[in-house]
Amino acid sequence: MELMVNGARERMETNATVADVVVRFCASPDGIAVARNGEVVPRSAWARTTLGTGDRLEIVTAAV
């Protein structure tokens, strides 16, 4: 399926979760926040939040 990750079109497997995207695009999940279609996804929900074609994800890292 295709979705947008930080403004770039990306392909992921069908039924991918937010956790799958974080593993693919982030060296470490520490200090990461994810929004799906404009709404923050709590870290506790990453593994059970299934993505769909056309979803928009924004992944941000806390500045340290």
PDB file of C-alpha atoms in Angstrom:
ATOM      1  CA  MET A   1       0.000   0.000   0.000  1.00  0.00           C
ATOM      2  CA  GLU A   2       1.075   3.597  -0.461  1.00  0.00           C
ATOM      3  CA  LEU A   3       1.077   6.193   2.276  1.00  0.00           C
ATOM      4  CA  MET A   4       2.792   9.477   3.014  1.00  0.00           C
ATOM      5  CA  VAL A   5       5.559   9.579   5.615  1.00  0.00           C
ATOM      6  CA  ASN A   6       6.819  13.073   6.438  1.00  0.00           C
ATOM      7  CA  GLY A   7       5.596  14.303   3.064  1.00  0.00           C
ATOM      8  CA  ALA A   8       7.186  11.517   0.984  1.00  0.00           C
ATOM      9  CA  ARG A   9       5.216   8.773  -0.752  1.00  0.00           C
ATOM     10  CA  GLU A  10       6.268   5.384   0.649  1.00  0.00           C
ATOM     11  CA  ARG A  11       5.208   1.785   0.107  1.00  0.00           C
ATOM     12  CA  MET A  12       4.475  -0.536   3.013  1.00  0.00           C
ATOM     13  CA  GLU A  13       2.983  -3.997   3.269  1.00  0.00           C
ATOM     14  CA  THR A  14      -0.786  -4.268   3.615  1.00  0.00           C
ATOM     15  CA  ASN A  15      -1.836  -4.246   7.278  1.00  0.00           C
ATOM     16  CA  ALA A  16       1.355  -2.444   8.356  1.00  0.00           C
ATOM     17  CA  THR A  17       1.121  -0.722  11.723  1.00  0.00           C
ATOM     18  CA  VAL A  18       2.521   2.520  13.069  1.00  0.00           C
ATOM     19  CA  ALA A  19       5.124   0.390  14.877  1.00  0.00           C
ATOM     20  CA  ASP A  20       6.230  -1.114  11.529  1.00  0.00           C
ATOM     21  CA  VAL A  21       6.762   2.351  10.070  1.00  0.00           C
ATOM     22  CA  VAL A  22       8.748   3.502  13.111  1.00  0.00           C
ATOM     23  CA  VAL A  23      11.011   0.427  12.844  1.00  0.00           C
ATOM     24  CA  ARG A  24      11.571   1.059   9.135  1.00  0.00           C
ATOM     25  CA  PHE A  25      12.242   4.798   9.260  1.00  0.00           C
ATOM     26  CA  CYS A  26      13.724   5.465  12.715  1.00  0.00           C
ATOM     27  CA  ALA A  27      17.042   4.301  14.133  1.00  0.00           C
ATOM     28  CA  SER A  28      15.475   4.247  17.600  1.00  0.00           C
ATOM     29  CA  PRO A  29      11.926   4.822  18.867  1.00  0.00           C
ATOM     30  CA  ASP A  30      13.232   6.918  21.771  1.00  0.00           C
ATOM     31  CA  GLY A  31      11.996  10.504  21.660  1.00  0.00           C
ATOM     32  CA  ILE A  32       9.682   9.802  18.710  1.00  0.00           C
ATOM     33  CA  ALA A  33       6.091  11.001  18.307  1.00  0.00           C
ATOM     34  CA  VAL A  34       3.802   9.936  15.471  1.00  0.00           C
ATOM     35  CA  ALA A  35       0.676  11.576  14.065  1.00  0.00           C
ATOM     36  CA  ARG A  36      -1.634   9.704  11.690  1.00  0.00           C
ATOM     37  CA  ASN A  37      -3.880  11.872   9.553  1.00  0.00           C
ATOM     38  CA  GLY A  38      -3.326  14.794  11.902  1.00  0.00           C
ATOM     39  CA  GLU A  39      -3.963  12.960  15.180  1.00  0.00           C
ATOM     40  CA  VAL A  40      -1.238  11.867  17.599  1.00  0.00           C
ATOM     41  CA  VAL A  41      -1.023   8.098  18.052  1.00  0.00           C
ATOM     42  CA  PRO A  42      -0.047   7.192  21.620  1.00  0.00           C
ATOM     43  CA  ARG A  43       3.047   4.985  21.794  1.00  0.00           C
ATOM     44  CA  SER A  44       0.949   2.347  23.575  1.00  0.00           C
ATOM     45  CA  ALA A  45      -1.230   2.089  20.429  1.00  0.00           C
ATOM     46  CA  TRP A  46       1.520   1.899  17.785  1.00  0.00           C
ATOM     47  CA  ALA A  47       1.475  -1.906  17.464  1.00  0.00           C
ATOM     48  CA  ARG A  48      -2.314  -2.108  17.117  1.00  0.00           C
ATOM     49  CA  THR A  49      -2.858   0.921  14.859  1.00  0.00           C
ATOM     50  CA  THR A  50      -3.190  -0.537  11.371  1.00  0.00           C
ATOM     51  CA  LEU A  51      -2.531   1.813   8.473  1.00  0.00           C
ATOM     52  CA  GLY A  52      -4.446   2.156   5.232  1.00  0.00           C
ATOM     53  CA  THR A  53      -3.680   3.319   1.721  1.00  0.00           C
ATOM     54  CA  GLY A  54      -3.417   7.092   1.605  1.00  0.00           C
ATOM     55  CA  ASP A  55      -2.776   7.572   5.320  1.00  0.00           C
ATOM     56  CA  ARG A  56      -0.509  10.500   6.190  1.00  0.00           C
ATOM     57  CA  LEU A  57       2.083   9.989   8.919  1.00  0.00           C
ATOM     58  CA  GLU A  58       4.273  12.620  10.477  1.00  0.00           C
ATOM     59  CA  ILE A  59       7.163  11.302  12.549  1.00  0.00           C
ATOM     60  CA  VAL A  60       8.915  13.840  14.741  1.00  0.00           C
ATOM     61  CA  THR A  61      11.916  13.544  17.027  1.00  0.00           C
ATOM     62  CA  ALA A  62      12.315  15.507  20.236  1.00  0.00           C
ATOM     63  CA  ALA A  63      15.226  17.942  20.241  1.00  0.00           C
ATOM     64  CA  VAL A  64      17.783  17.222  22.926  1.00  0.00           C
TER      65      VAL A  64
END
